[in-house]
Structure formats: structure tokens, C-alpha cells
Amino acid sequence: MGLLDRFKTIREVHGAVKACGADPFGVKMDRIVSATEAVIEGRPTILCGSNNYLGLTFDPDCIAAAQRATEEFGTGTTGSRIANGSYFCHKALETDLADFYGKKHCMVFTTGYQANLGAISTLVGPGDFVIIDADSHASIYDACKLGSATVIRFRHNDPVDLDKRLQRIAHEPGNKLVVVEGIYSMLGDHAPLKEFVEVKKKHGAYILVDEAHSMGVMGKTGRGLLEQEGVDADIDFVTGTFSKSMGAIGGFLVSDHPDFDILRVACRPYMFTASMPPSLVASVRASLAKLRAHPELMVRLWRNVDTLYHGLEAAGFKLGRQKGPVVAVHINDPALAARAWHGLLQNGVYVNLALPPATPSGTALLRCSVCAAHSTEQLRRVTDVITKVGLELGIIADRSVRIAAAE
Amino acid sequence: MGTAAIQQSSALTKDGIFVEIARLLERFRAGEATITSETVIAEDLTMDSLQVMDLMMELEDRFDVSIPLNLVPEIATVGQLADTIYASKTGA
């Protein structure tokens, strides 16, 4: 058997997807024009699948901060925090984030993936339990593989199911860490956090919330779902990323845990990788300051969410149940979804194609993400193109037909 | 003895557990092949990795046991799955 022969099934599935006319997982962006526009295959294209929720990637202040930091501190740190030291800016960003979340401690990681990998694999160990939502992101599943705790999976967003599974291990002496996400990246739904907090308290467990898609998106000041639900003080650990609303790359863990700093010499995904380069640390600090000074960015984002969500809903598409900056268009047939995705690209609209098993319950999705920097005209154009392609491929029926059917 | 109690006691034997698993796997049966204790879950059935994890969850509830995800890579056949559940159930 050849070295990579075991990927035969993946090769076949990927081949079938590419039969739509393009490779949804290998799109080449010729040029990025702004937070919301690119040139793809020579075509001007509206970006509606970039997770760039606040549209800060081209913010002049963030760019200037990154440029200054590069000139002052160089292009990279060329090593890890434990080997090459923490730069002033790393510590400053950690102080900024701890202050933003109202927690005592913060650790910055090089990516959001590594933040989950490091936090979850290190917080619990042999004899402990990590109890994860069934629809968790790959970084959470991979963290479970890296760590040595016993892994239990509970039904997505179901506090009663979590309670039942914690009850089954109630007699076990180990620590228990429950892991949930603020907004789930595929369907855009969010966790019933108040109920989860009640369950974790009942069982004396800890809870970690990954606010990757909800930071800068939810809550009065942008702290995420925990702020919106008013449970800040009950959340033991928060992870997140700088690659979405913060417009860069990197990740973090914040907590009030008194022994937090031991993680800096115990957490391998923190210790054995090069630290964030000064330019990105500076741009993230500038993005966070921008969010704190301009919460109206979130108002603009949610106004745009309304435009896209209600536009697609009115056209007859089946969407994710909870409205938010991830707008997932359900298409039950993966091949049809791939054709629709390619149709959008040919009409100058970029969204994500999401297929099982990366999606829950075997659903294929055209996954759109909304940006505060989208203009209403851009979002109307996106809605029109998705509707046109949806009608052409028979994903939705013509409005007059639907009205007649309803009568 | 009520029906529920009879089902409960029969499910507590290894054979009873196997019969119940085979019933749940019926929808993933490929062609005419019958499910035996030697059936390899990842190869002989039409299940992807997510469906295997969902099946484990269903079995946890059916038998009121925990089947940690860490154990799943070690469970190749339906027979091994029945053994794992039996061991959890009886503390063996």
C-alpha cells in the first residue's frame, strides 16, 4: 500500500466536488482589493465568506500600527516566547485582552487553532474528563487527541444531554472541563450558555467557551456570547482568535484561575512554536482598540446581517435557525451545493462551500459571512446572485409559484 | 416481569448487547451482507467518521454507559464494540 493510499476516499470525494467546474478548497485570489472585494480569475468578486466580521483588514490605523512595529521590532520573532523572550508588545496585548474580558490573566498563542489545542490539552490531564459539544470545531477535537483526558461528547447545544453525560461520570474523581463555542462556525447558531453554566455548576465542572466567531460580534462591548448572556463571571476560561473580527491571525486564552501562569511552561502548543510577529500583535492591538472605541461597528454588522438574512429568507432559502453573521444556506445535495457555489463564483460572489463531515447532520451548506464593511448594495447584489443561481438550479422555486403553493 | 424489564435483562448479556447494536446498524448495512461480530465498522458498513461518533452517542444512551471518544479508534469490529459496552456495563 502506497504512503498516501489511505486517502483514497477523500481523493474520490474531492474529485467529485471539483466536477462542479472548480476547486472550492483551492480558490486562487489574484488580488485583494478591500475587506469586501477581490479579483478571482480576473473577475471582480464580492467577498461574502471571509469571517472578516468588522472589516478591519484594510483599516488605515491597523495597517500603520503593523508597519511601525515591523520597522521597530523586525519582521518576526524567529522563535518561541520561552526561547526568544516575550517582546513588550506580546505582554501589552495580553494586558489589553485581560482588561477587555475583565479577567486577571491572558496568554497569546500564534493561532486560534493553537489556542484551543494548547488550552484544552493542558487544562485537563490523565484521570480528568473533557466534555465537548458534538458539533465542536476541528481544533477542539484535535486538542482532545493531543491531551490525555477522557473525552465525552454531548448532543449539540443540549444542556439536558450534557447534564445526563456528566451524571454518568459523577462518581469519577477527576476534574471535568466542559467545552462549548459562542457561535458555531458552520450553522451560525449559538450555545445556550446560561443553561450550560447551571449544569456545570451543578456538577462542579469547569467551562471553557471558544468565542472565535462571537468576539467583536455579540455583547454590548463585543466580548461575545458570554457578555450577551450576562455570564462573564461564571465562565472559567475563554479562548478566541484574532483571525476573524480582529482581521489578523493569532489566538488567546483568558481566565481568573490563580495558577494560570504555570501554563506558560506546561502548554506545549504555546511553548514549542514561534510567537506572533510584532506587526500582527500591533495590528491586533489597534483592532481591539478600534472595537472598544467604536462599538457602532457591531451595529453596522448586525444591520448588514438583517439585510442578507432577510433577503435570502424572502427568496425562499432554508437558512440556519439563529440569525447572525454566519448565514448558512442549506442545500441537501452536496453535488448540487458545489454547482451552486461555482455558479456564485462565476457571477462574482465568493462564499464558502461546506460539506459533510465538516458540517453537522450530513448537510451541505453555502456558508456566507457578513462584514460590517459590506455596503447595502453589495449585500443586495449577493442576495440577487444567490437567488438567480438558486432558481436556475431548482434549489428554490419562483416566488409566484411559492405564493400559489401557499394559498 | 414487564416487557421493559425483560429487554433490560437480555441486553445485559453480551449477546443481547450485540443484537441491539446490530439492530441500530441495520441502516448502515451494505448490500446483502449480514452483520456479524466480525463486521468491521469503518470498512464493511456505509458509515463516515461522524456517523460512527453519533452511533456511539446513541449506544451510550441505550445502555446508560460512557463510551469515551478515546476508545473509539480501538474498536474495529461490532464484536469489539459489544465487548466494550459489556465491560462498561458490568465494570469488567
Short mmCIF file of C-alpha atoms in Angstrom, two decimals:
data_model
loop_
_atom_site.label_atom_id
_atom_site.label_comp_id
_atom_site.label_asym_id
_atom_site.label_seq_id
_atom_site.Cartn_x
_atom_site.Cartn_y
_atom_site.Cartn_z
CA MET A 1 0.00 0.00 0.00
CA GLY A 2 1.37 3.41 -1.00
CA LEU A 3 2.15 6.11 1.53
CA LEU A 4 -0.99 8.16 0.89
CA ASP A 5 -3.29 5.44 -0.44
CA ARG A 6 -5.41 5.59 2.69
CA PHE A 7 -6.76 8.93 1.43
CA LYS A 8 -8.46 7.17 -1.49
CA THR A 9 -11.95 8.09 -0.27
CA ILE A 10 -11.02 11.73 0.31
CA ARG A 11 -9.48 11.86 -3.18
CA GLU A 12 -12.68 10.47 -4.70
CA VAL A 13 -14.92 12.88 -2.78
CA HIS A 14 -12.69 15.86 -3.63
CA GLY A 15 -12.67 14.77 -7.27
CA ALA A 16 -16.46 14.63 -7.31
CA VAL A 17 -16.68 18.12 -5.81
CA LYS A 18 -14.23 19.50 -8.40
CA ALA A 19 -16.54 18.14 -11.09
CA CYS A 20 -18.66 21.26 -10.46
CA GLY A 21 -16.07 23.09 -12.57
CA ALA A 22 -13.67 24.50 -9.97
CA ASP A 23 -11.98 23.51 -6.72
CA PRO A 24 -13.88 25.09 -3.81
CA PHE A 25 -10.97 24.31 -1.50
CA GLY A 26 -8.26 25.75 -3.73
CA VAL A 27 -9.57 29.15 -4.86
CA LYS A 28 -6.81 31.49 -6.06
CA MET A 29 -7.34 35.10 -5.11
CA ASP A 30 -5.44 37.15 -7.73
CA ARG A 31 -5.78 40.35 -5.78
CA ILE A 32 -7.48 41.55 -2.58
CA VAL A 33 -8.94 44.99 -3.23
CA SER A 34 -10.58 45.72 0.14
CA ALA A 35 -12.18 43.95 3.09
CA THR A 36 -15.12 43.06 0.84
CA GLU A 37 -13.70 42.78 -2.69
CA ALA A 38 -11.17 40.62 -4.52
CA VAL A 39 -10.23 39.71 -8.06
CA ILE A 40 -10.66 35.99 -8.72
CA GLU A 41 -9.85 34.52 -12.15
CA GLY A 42 -9.76 38.08 -13.46
CA ARG A 43 -13.30 38.79 -12.19
CA PRO A 44 -14.17 41.48 -9.63
CA THR A 45 -15.75 39.48 -6.79
CA ILE A 46 -17.66 40.39 -3.62
CA LEU A 47 -16.17 38.55 -0.62
CA CYS A 48 -19.01 37.11 1.45
CA GLY A 49 -17.22 34.18 3.08
CA SER A 50 -14.16 35.59 4.81
CA ASN A 51 -15.14 35.80 8.52
CA ASN A 52 -13.91 39.40 8.34
CA TYR A 53 -16.78 40.46 10.58
CA LEU A 54 -15.69 44.00 11.40
CA GLY A 55 -13.90 44.60 8.08
CA LEU A 56 -10.70 45.79 9.78
CA THR A 57 -8.19 44.11 7.43
CA PHE A 58 -7.66 47.35 5.49
CA ASP A 59 -8.19 49.76 8.37
CA PRO A 60 -5.56 52.53 7.98
CA ASP A 61 -4.78 52.65 11.73
CA CYS A 62 -4.27 48.88 11.91
CA ILE A 63 -2.05 48.91 8.80
CA ALA A 64 0.00 51.84 10.16
CA ALA A 65 0.47 50.08 13.52
CA ALA A 66 1.71 46.94 11.74
CA GLN A 67 4.11 48.97 9.59
CA ARG A 68 5.56 50.84 12.57
CA ALA A 69 6.03 47.61 14.53
CA THR A 70 7.82 45.95 11.61
CA GLU A 71 10.23 48.87 11.33
CA GLU A 72 10.83 48.99 15.07
CA PHE A 73 10.94 45.28 16.01
CA GLY A 74 11.59 43.46 12.72
CA THR A 75 9.58 41.03 10.61
CA GLY A 76 9.47 38.11 13.04
CA THR A 77 10.46 36.86 16.49
CA THR A 78 12.30 33.83 14.99
CA GLY A 79 11.39 31.68 17.95
CA SER A 80 9.09 30.90 20.84
CA ARG A 81 8.28 33.00 23.88
CA ILE A 82 10.22 30.65 26.17
CA ALA A 83 13.34 30.65 23.96
CA ASN A 84 13.44 34.09 22.36
CA GLY A 85 11.64 36.03 25.05
CA SER A 86 8.39 37.99 25.17
CA TYR A 87 8.50 41.30 23.36
CA PHE A 88 6.95 44.30 25.03
CA CYS A 89 4.07 44.11 22.56
CA HIS A 90 3.17 40.47 23.47
CA LYS A 91 2.79 41.41 27.11
CA ALA A 92 0.90 44.58 26.19
CA LEU A 93 -1.58 42.63 24.06
CA GLU A 94 -2.10 40.16 26.92
CA THR A 95 -2.77 43.05 29.30
CA ASP A 96 -5.21 44.62 26.79
CA LEU A 97 -7.15 41.37 26.40
CA ALA A 98 -7.29 40.57 30.12
CA ASP A 99 -8.63 44.09 30.67
CA PHE A 100 -11.16 43.72 27.82
CA TYR A 101 -12.53 40.47 29.28
CA GLY A 102 -12.26 41.63 32.90
CA LYS A 103 -10.11 38.61 33.75
CA LYS A 104 -6.82 38.51 35.60
CA HIS A 105 -4.73 36.54 33.11
CA CYS A 106 -4.17 36.16 29.39
CA MET A 107 -1.89 34.08 27.18
CA VAL A 108 -1.50 34.85 23.50
CA PHE A 109 -0.98 31.99 21.04
CA THR A 110 0.29 32.11 17.46
CA THR A 111 -3.05 30.97 16.01
CA GLY A 112 -6.60 30.45 17.25
CA TYR A 113 -6.27 26.75 16.42
CA GLN A 114 -3.27 26.56 18.74
CA ALA A 115 -5.12 28.44 21.50
CA ASN A 116 -7.72 25.66 21.63
CA LEU A 117 -5.12 22.97 21.10
CA GLY A 118 -2.99 24.32 23.95
CA ALA A 119 -5.71 25.29 26.41
CA ILE A 120 -7.83 22.15 26.20
CA SER A 121 -4.94 19.65 26.02
CA THR A 122 -3.20 21.22 29.04
CA LEU A 123 -6.02 22.25 31.39
CA VAL A 124 -7.14 18.64 31.84
CA GLY A 125 -4.87 15.61 32.08
CA PRO A 126 -4.84 11.89 32.91
CA GLY A 127 -7.83 10.88 35.03
CA ASP A 128 -9.70 14.08 34.10
CA PHE A 129 -12.63 14.46 31.69
CA VAL A 130 -13.24 16.84 28.81
CA ILE A 131 -16.87 17.01 27.74
CA ILE A 132 -17.32 18.57 24.30
CA ASP A 133 -20.26 19.65 22.15
CA ALA A 134 -20.82 17.19 19.27
CA ASP A 135 -20.51 19.99 16.68
CA SER A 136 -17.17 21.28 18.01
CA HIS A 137 -14.58 22.79 15.67
CA ALA A 138 -11.69 20.60 14.48
CA SER A 139 -9.29 22.45 16.81
CA ILE A 140 -11.29 21.19 19.81
CA TYR A 141 -11.35 17.60 18.54
CA ASP A 142 -7.61 17.79 17.81
CA ALA A 143 -6.95 19.22 21.29
CA CYS A 144 -8.72 16.17 22.72
CA LYS A 145 -6.44 13.88 20.71
CA LEU A 146 -3.32 15.74 21.87
CA GLY A 147 -4.36 15.68 25.53
CA SER A 148 -4.72 12.71 27.83
CA ALA A 149 -8.10 13.35 29.46
CA THR A 150 -11.07 11.06 28.82
CA VAL A 151 -13.24 12.58 26.08
CA ILE A 152 -17.05 12.56 26.27
CA ARG A 153 -19.22 14.06 23.52
CA PHE A 154 -22.69 15.54 24.19
CA ARG A 155 -25.53 16.42 21.83
CA HIS A 156 -25.13 19.81 20.18
CA ASN A 157 -26.39 22.75 22.24
CA ASP A 158 -28.33 20.43 24.56
CA PRO A 159 -27.92 21.24 28.29
CA VAL A 160 -30.15 18.31 29.34
CA ASP A 161 -27.90 15.93 27.40
CA LEU A 162 -24.78 17.48 28.97
CA ASP A 163 -26.33 17.04 32.41
CA LYS A 164 -27.08 13.36 31.69
CA ARG A 165 -23.50 12.69 30.49
CA LEU A 166 -21.94 14.48 33.46
CA GLN A 167 -24.24 12.46 35.74
CA ARG A 168 -22.83 9.21 34.28
CA ILE A 169 -19.32 10.22 35.37
CA ALA A 170 -20.40 11.92 38.62
CA HIS A 171 -18.69 9.23 40.73
CA GLU A 172 -15.35 9.71 38.92
CA PRO A 173 -12.84 11.75 40.94
CA GLY A 174 -11.14 13.60 38.03
CA ASN A 175 -11.66 17.25 37.07
CA LYS A 176 -14.28 17.92 34.43
CA LEU A 177 -13.96 20.58 31.72
CA VAL A 178 -16.98 21.39 29.52
CA VAL A 179 -16.11 22.95 26.14
CA VAL A 180 -18.62 24.93 24.04
CA GLU A 181 -18.46 27.61 21.36
CA GLY A 182 -20.05 31.07 21.32
CA ILE A 183 -21.18 30.94 17.68
CA TYR A 184 -20.79 27.66 15.78
CA SER A 185 -18.88 28.29 12.59
CA MET A 186 -20.95 26.20 10.20
CA LEU A 187 -24.61 26.87 11.02
CA GLY A 188 -24.01 30.14 12.90
CA ASP A 189 -26.11 29.05 15.90
CA HIS A 190 -25.01 29.89 19.43
CA ALA A 191 -24.77 27.99 22.69
CA PRO A 192 -27.46 28.25 25.41
CA LEU A 193 -24.74 29.50 27.71
CA LYS A 194 -26.86 30.32 30.81
CA GLU A 195 -28.22 26.77 30.88
CA PHE A 196 -24.76 25.28 30.35
CA VAL A 197 -23.43 27.38 33.26
CA GLU A 198 -26.18 25.98 35.52
CA VAL A 199 -25.29 22.41 34.55
CA LYS A 200 -21.54 22.89 35.03
CA LYS A 201 -22.16 24.43 38.48
CA LYS A 202 -24.40 21.53 39.48
CA HIS A 203 -21.61 19.07 38.68
CA GLY A 204 -18.67 21.15 39.94
CA ALA A 205 -17.18 21.23 36.44
CA TYR A 206 -15.21 23.98 34.69
CA ILE A 207 -16.38 25.57 31.46
CA LEU A 208 -14.36 26.88 28.52
CA VAL A 209 -16.07 28.98 25.83
CA ASP A 210 -14.47 29.44 22.43
CA GLU A 211 -15.59 32.92 21.32
CA ALA A 212 -13.78 32.73 17.94
CA HIS A 213 -16.83 33.76 15.89
CA SER A 214 -18.58 35.85 18.56
CA MET A 215 -15.78 38.19 19.72
CA GLY A 216 -16.40 41.64 18.26
CA VAL A 217 -19.80 40.39 17.14
CA MET A 218 -22.00 39.80 20.22
CA GLY A 219 -22.44 41.55 23.57
CA LYS A 220 -22.69 45.27 24.26
CA THR A 221 -18.93 45.82 24.05
CA GLY A 222 -18.05 42.85 21.80
CA ARG A 223 -16.84 40.34 24.38
CA GLY A 224 -19.06 37.76 22.77
CA LEU A 225 -21.84 35.42 23.83
CA LEU A 226 -20.74 35.42 27.48
CA GLU A 227 -21.36 39.17 27.62
CA GLN A 228 -24.67 38.95 25.77
CA GLU A 229 -25.89 36.25 28.16
CA GLY A 230 -24.52 38.07 31.22
CA VAL A 231 -22.46 35.11 32.43
CA ASP A 232 -18.93 36.61 32.27
CA ALA A 233 -18.14 35.80 35.90
CA ASP A 234 -19.26 32.16 35.57
CA ILE A 235 -17.04 31.31 32.61
CA ASP A 236 -13.75 29.81 33.80
CA PHE A 237 -11.82 30.00 30.53
CA VAL A 238 -12.31 31.89 27.28
CA THR A 239 -10.41 31.17 24.06
CA GLY A 240 -10.60 33.11 20.85
CA THR A 241 -8.88 34.09 17.65
CA PHE A 242 -7.56 37.25 16.02
CA SER A 243 -8.24 35.88 12.55
CA LYS A 244 -11.88 36.91 12.35
CA SER A 245 -13.17 40.20 13.79
CA MET A 246 -9.60 41.30 14.63
CA GLY A 247 -8.56 40.90 10.98
CA ALA A 248 -5.17 39.24 11.53
CA ILE A 249 -4.09 35.87 12.94
CA GLY A 250 -3.34 34.60 16.46
CA GLY A 251 -5.27 33.29 19.45
CA PHE A 252 -5.72 33.76 23.18
CA LEU A 253 -6.80 32.24 26.47
CA VAL A 254 -8.10 34.38 29.36
CA SER A 255 -9.01 33.29 32.88
CA ASP A 256 -9.06 34.24 36.55
CA HIS A 257 -7.52 30.93 37.59
CA PRO A 258 -4.90 31.67 40.30
CA ASP A 259 -2.36 29.18 38.94
CA PHE A 260 -2.71 30.38 35.36
CA ASP A 261 0.96 31.24 34.76
CA ILE A 262 2.10 27.63 35.13
CA LEU A 263 0.53 27.09 31.69
CA ARG A 264 3.35 29.16 30.16
CA VAL A 265 5.83 26.39 30.97
CA ALA A 266 3.46 23.43 30.60
CA CYS A 267 1.43 24.14 27.48
CA ARG A 268 3.27 22.67 24.50
CA PRO A 269 1.37 24.45 21.65
CA TYR A 270 2.39 27.71 23.41
CA MET A 271 5.98 26.71 24.19
CA PHE A 272 7.18 24.99 21.04
CA THR A 273 6.17 27.30 18.23
CA ALA A 274 7.39 30.75 17.19
CA SER A 275 5.43 33.60 18.76
CA MET A 276 3.25 36.10 16.89
CA PRO A 277 5.29 38.58 14.82
CA PRO A 278 5.34 42.19 16.10
CA SER A 279 3.41 43.51 13.08
CA LEU A 280 0.41 41.28 13.80
CA VAL A 281 0.50 41.93 17.54
CA ALA A 282 0.43 45.65 16.77
CA SER A 283 -2.43 45.40 14.27
CA VAL A 284 -4.48 43.28 16.71
CA ARG A 285 -3.91 45.82 19.49
CA ALA A 286 -5.11 48.51 17.09
CA SER A 287 -8.16 46.41 16.07
CA LEU A 288 -9.11 45.78 19.68
CA ALA A 289 -8.76 49.50 20.47
CA LYS A 290 -10.93 50.24 17.44
CA LEU A 291 -13.63 47.82 18.62
CA ARG A 292 -13.59 49.36 22.10
CA ALA A 293 -13.76 52.91 20.76
CA HIS A 294 -16.31 52.17 18.03
CA PRO A 295 -18.93 49.66 19.15
CA GLU A 296 -21.06 51.09 16.32
CA LEU A 297 -19.06 48.77 14.04
CA MET A 298 -21.14 45.96 15.53
CA VAL A 299 -24.36 47.90 14.89
CA ARG A 300 -23.37 48.17 11.23
CA LEU A 301 -22.53 44.45 11.15
CA TRP A 302 -25.93 43.44 12.54
CA ARG A 303 -27.75 45.79 10.17
CA ASN A 304 -25.94 44.00 7.35
CA VAL A 305 -26.85 40.63 8.85
CA ASP A 306 -30.53 41.67 8.68
CA THR A 307 -30.17 42.67 5.03
CA LEU A 308 -28.62 39.38 3.91
CA TYR A 309 -30.56 37.04 6.19
CA HIS A 310 -33.99 38.51 5.43
CA GLY A 311 -33.15 38.85 1.72
CA LEU A 312 -32.30 35.17 1.40
CA GLU A 313 -35.18 34.13 3.64
CA ALA A 314 -37.63 36.07 1.47
CA ALA A 315 -36.20 34.38 -1.63
CA GLY A 316 -37.20 31.04 -0.11
CA PHE A 317 -33.89 29.57 1.02
CA LYS A 318 -33.63 27.36 4.08
CA LEU A 319 -31.24 29.13 6.44
CA GLY A 320 -29.59 28.42 9.78
CA ARG A 321 -32.10 28.78 12.60
CA GLN A 322 -30.37 31.57 14.54
CA LYS A 323 -29.67 34.84 12.73
CA GLY A 324 -26.09 36.07 12.91
CA PRO A 325 -23.04 36.99 10.84
CA VAL A 326 -22.70 33.39 9.67
CA VAL A 327 -25.59 32.88 7.26
CA ALA A 328 -25.78 29.24 6.21
CA VAL A 329 -27.87 28.32 3.17
CA HIS A 330 -28.88 24.66 3.44
CA ILE A 331 -28.67 22.56 0.29
CA ASN A 332 -29.23 18.90 0.98
CA ASP A 333 -27.33 17.54 -2.02
CA PRO A 334 -23.52 18.09 -1.86
CA ALA A 335 -23.11 17.91 -5.68
CA LEU A 336 -25.87 20.48 -6.17
CA ALA A 337 -24.30 22.70 -3.49
CA ALA A 338 -20.95 22.53 -5.32
CA ARG A 339 -22.62 23.54 -8.59
CA ALA A 340 -24.36 26.43 -6.84
CA TRP A 341 -21.08 27.50 -5.24
CA HIS A 342 -19.39 27.57 -8.65
CA GLY A 343 -22.34 29.47 -10.14
CA LEU A 344 -21.91 32.17 -7.49
CA LEU A 345 -18.19 32.43 -8.18
CA GLN A 346 -18.82 32.82 -11.92
CA ASN A 347 -21.23 35.63 -11.06
CA GLY A 348 -18.68 37.43 -8.88
CA VAL A 349 -19.78 36.28 -5.41
CA TYR A 350 -17.45 34.34 -3.11
CA VAL A 351 -18.92 32.28 -0.28
CA ASN A 352 -17.70 29.06 1.41
CA LEU A 353 -18.83 25.63 0.34
CA ALA A 354 -19.14 23.42 3.42
CA LEU A 355 -19.68 19.68 3.05
CA PRO A 356 -20.15 16.72 5.38
CA PRO A 357 -18.50 15.51 7.57
CA ALA A 358 -17.27 19.09 8.32
CA THR A 359 -20.94 20.07 8.60
CA PRO A 360 -23.43 18.65 11.11
CA SER A 361 -26.04 16.05 10.16
CA GLY A 362 -24.85 15.48 6.60
CA THR A 363 -25.99 18.92 5.40
CA ALA A 364 -24.20 20.75 2.56
CA LEU A 365 -24.03 24.50 3.02
CA LEU A 366 -23.35 27.67 1.11
CA ARG A 367 -21.82 29.42 4.08
CA CYS A 368 -21.93 33.21 3.85
CA SER A 369 -20.29 35.53 6.37
CA VAL A 370 -21.32 39.14 6.74
CA CYS A 371 -18.92 42.06 7.18
CA ALA A 372 -19.55 45.47 8.78
CA ALA A 373 -17.84 46.96 5.72
CA HIS A 374 -20.31 45.44 3.23
CA SER A 375 -22.43 48.11 1.59
CA THR A 376 -26.18 47.53 1.32
CA GLU A 377 -25.71 47.46 -2.47
CA GLN A 378 -23.13 44.68 -2.18
CA LEU A 379 -25.42 42.59 0.00
CA ARG A 380 -28.37 43.16 -2.36
CA ARG A 381 -26.12 42.01 -5.21
CA VAL A 382 -25.12 38.90 -3.20
CA THR A 383 -28.80 38.15 -2.47
CA ASP A 384 -29.74 38.64 -6.14
CA VAL A 385 -26.95 36.36 -7.39
CA ILE A 386 -27.70 33.60 -4.87
CA THR A 387 -31.40 33.85 -5.78
CA LYS A 388 -30.65 33.73 -9.53
CA VAL A 389 -28.42 30.67 -9.16
CA GLY A 390 -30.87 29.05 -6.74
CA LEU A 391 -33.70 29.44 -9.27
CA GLU A 392 -31.58 28.18 -12.17
CA LEU A 393 -30.62 25.04 -10.27
CA GLY A 394 -34.10 24.48 -8.83
CA ILE A 395 -32.94 24.95 -5.23
CA ILE A 396 -35.75 27.43 -4.70
CA ALA A 397 -39.00 27.84 -6.59
CA ASP A 398 -40.05 31.06 -8.28
CA ARG A 399 -41.73 33.46 -5.88
CA SER A 400 -45.06 33.35 -7.78
CA VAL A 401 -45.02 29.54 -7.62
CA ARG A 402 -44.34 29.63 -3.89
CA ILE A 403 -47.14 32.08 -3.24
CA ALA A 404 -49.54 29.94 -5.29
CA ALA A 405 -48.46 26.82 -3.37
CA ALA A 406 -49.04 28.54 -0.04
CA GLU A 407 -52.58 29.59 -0.96
CA MET B 1 -41.82 -9.14 34.73
CA GLY B 2 -42.74 -6.28 32.34
CA THR B 3 -41.51 -6.03 28.75
CA ALA B 4 -39.07 -3.25 29.63
CA ALA B 5 -37.52 -5.36 32.36
CA ILE B 6 -37.16 -8.36 30.04
CA GLN B 7 -35.43 -6.18 27.43
CA GLN B 8 -33.17 -4.78 30.12
CA SER B 9 -32.06 -8.18 31.38
CA SER B 10 -31.49 -9.62 27.89
CA ALA B 11 -29.50 -6.52 26.89
CA LEU B 12 -27.13 -7.12 29.77
CA THR B 13 -25.70 -10.26 28.21
CA LYS B 14 -23.01 -9.86 25.56
CA ASP B 15 -25.33 -11.48 23.01
CA GLY B 16 -28.14 -9.15 23.97
CA ILE B 17 -25.87 -6.14 23.50
CA PHE B 18 -24.74 -7.47 20.11
CA VAL B 19 -28.34 -7.93 18.94
CA GLU B 20 -29.18 -4.37 19.92
CA ILE B 21 -26.10 -2.93 18.16
CA ALA B 22 -26.88 -4.94 15.02
CA ARG B 23 -30.42 -3.52 15.09
CA LEU B 24 -29.05 0.06 15.26
CA LEU B 25 -26.55 -0.69 12.47
CA GLU B 26 -29.19 -2.07 10.11
CA ARG B 27 -29.50 1.28 8.31
CA PHE B 28 -25.77 1.26 7.52
CA ARG B 29 -25.70 -2.29 6.13
CA ALA B 30 -24.00 -2.51 2.73
CA GLY B 31 -25.96 -4.68 0.27
CA GLU B 32 -26.95 -8.16 1.38
CA ALA B 33 -24.09 -8.72 3.85
CA THR B 34 -25.35 -9.62 7.33
CA ILE B 35 -23.88 -8.01 10.42
CA THR B 36 -21.73 -10.38 12.46
CA SER B 37 -19.36 -9.81 15.37
CA GLU B 38 -16.53 -9.77 12.78
CA THR B 39 -18.10 -6.92 10.74
CA VAL B 40 -15.53 -4.09 10.56
CA ILE B 41 -17.40 -0.87 11.38
CA ALA B 42 -15.29 1.53 9.31
CA GLU B 43 -14.99 -0.75 6.25
CA ASP B 44 -17.93 -3.13 5.95
CA LEU B 45 -20.66 -0.60 6.70
CA THR B 46 -21.62 2.65 4.98
CA MET B 47 -20.68 4.98 7.84
CA ASP B 48 -18.44 8.04 7.88
CA SER B 49 -16.46 9.08 10.95
CA LEU B 50 -19.20 11.44 12.15
CA GLN B 51 -21.86 8.73 11.90
CA VAL B 52 -19.63 6.39 13.94
CA MET B 53 -19.38 9.03 16.70
CA ASP B 54 -23.15 9.61 16.58
CA LEU B 55 -23.75 5.86 16.85
CA MET B 56 -21.56 5.77 19.98
CA MET B 57 -23.69 8.51 21.50
CA GLU B 58 -26.86 6.56 20.71
CA LEU B 59 -25.36 3.44 22.31
CA GLU B 60 -24.29 5.41 25.40
CA ASP B 61 -27.93 6.38 25.90
CA ARG B 62 -29.33 2.96 25.02
CA PHE B 63 -27.13 1.23 27.61
CA ASP B 64 -26.58 4.16 30.02
CA VAL B 65 -22.79 3.92 29.81
CA SER B 66 -19.96 6.25 28.81
CA ILE B 67 -18.01 5.27 25.68
CA PRO B 68 -15.15 7.81 25.68
CA LEU B 69 -14.02 9.02 22.24
CA ASN B 70 -10.50 7.90 23.20
CA LEU B 71 -11.69 4.27 22.95
CA VAL B 72 -13.28 4.59 19.51
CA PRO B 73 -10.08 4.11 17.43
CA GLU B 74 -9.51 0.80 19.25
CA ILE B 75 -12.96 -0.53 18.41
CA ALA B 76 -12.69 -2.09 14.96
CA THR B 77 -15.44 -4.70 14.86
CA VAL B 78 -19.04 -4.93 16.02
CA GLY B 79 -17.94 -7.70 18.41
CA GLN B 80 -15.34 -5.42 20.00
CA LEU B 81 -17.98 -2.70 20.35
CA ALA B 82 -20.27 -5.15 22.18
CA ASP B 83 -17.36 -6.17 24.43
CA THR B 84 -16.60 -2.53 25.26
CA ILE B 85 -20.19 -1.80 26.23
CA TYR B 86 -20.43 -5.04 28.22
CA ALA B 87 -17.24 -4.15 30.11
CA SER B 88 -18.53 -0.64 30.88
CA LYS B 89 -21.89 -2.01 31.97
CA THR B 90 -20.50 -4.68 34.28
CA GLY B 91 -17.31 -2.92 35.37
CA ALA B 92 -15.37 -5.90 33.95
#
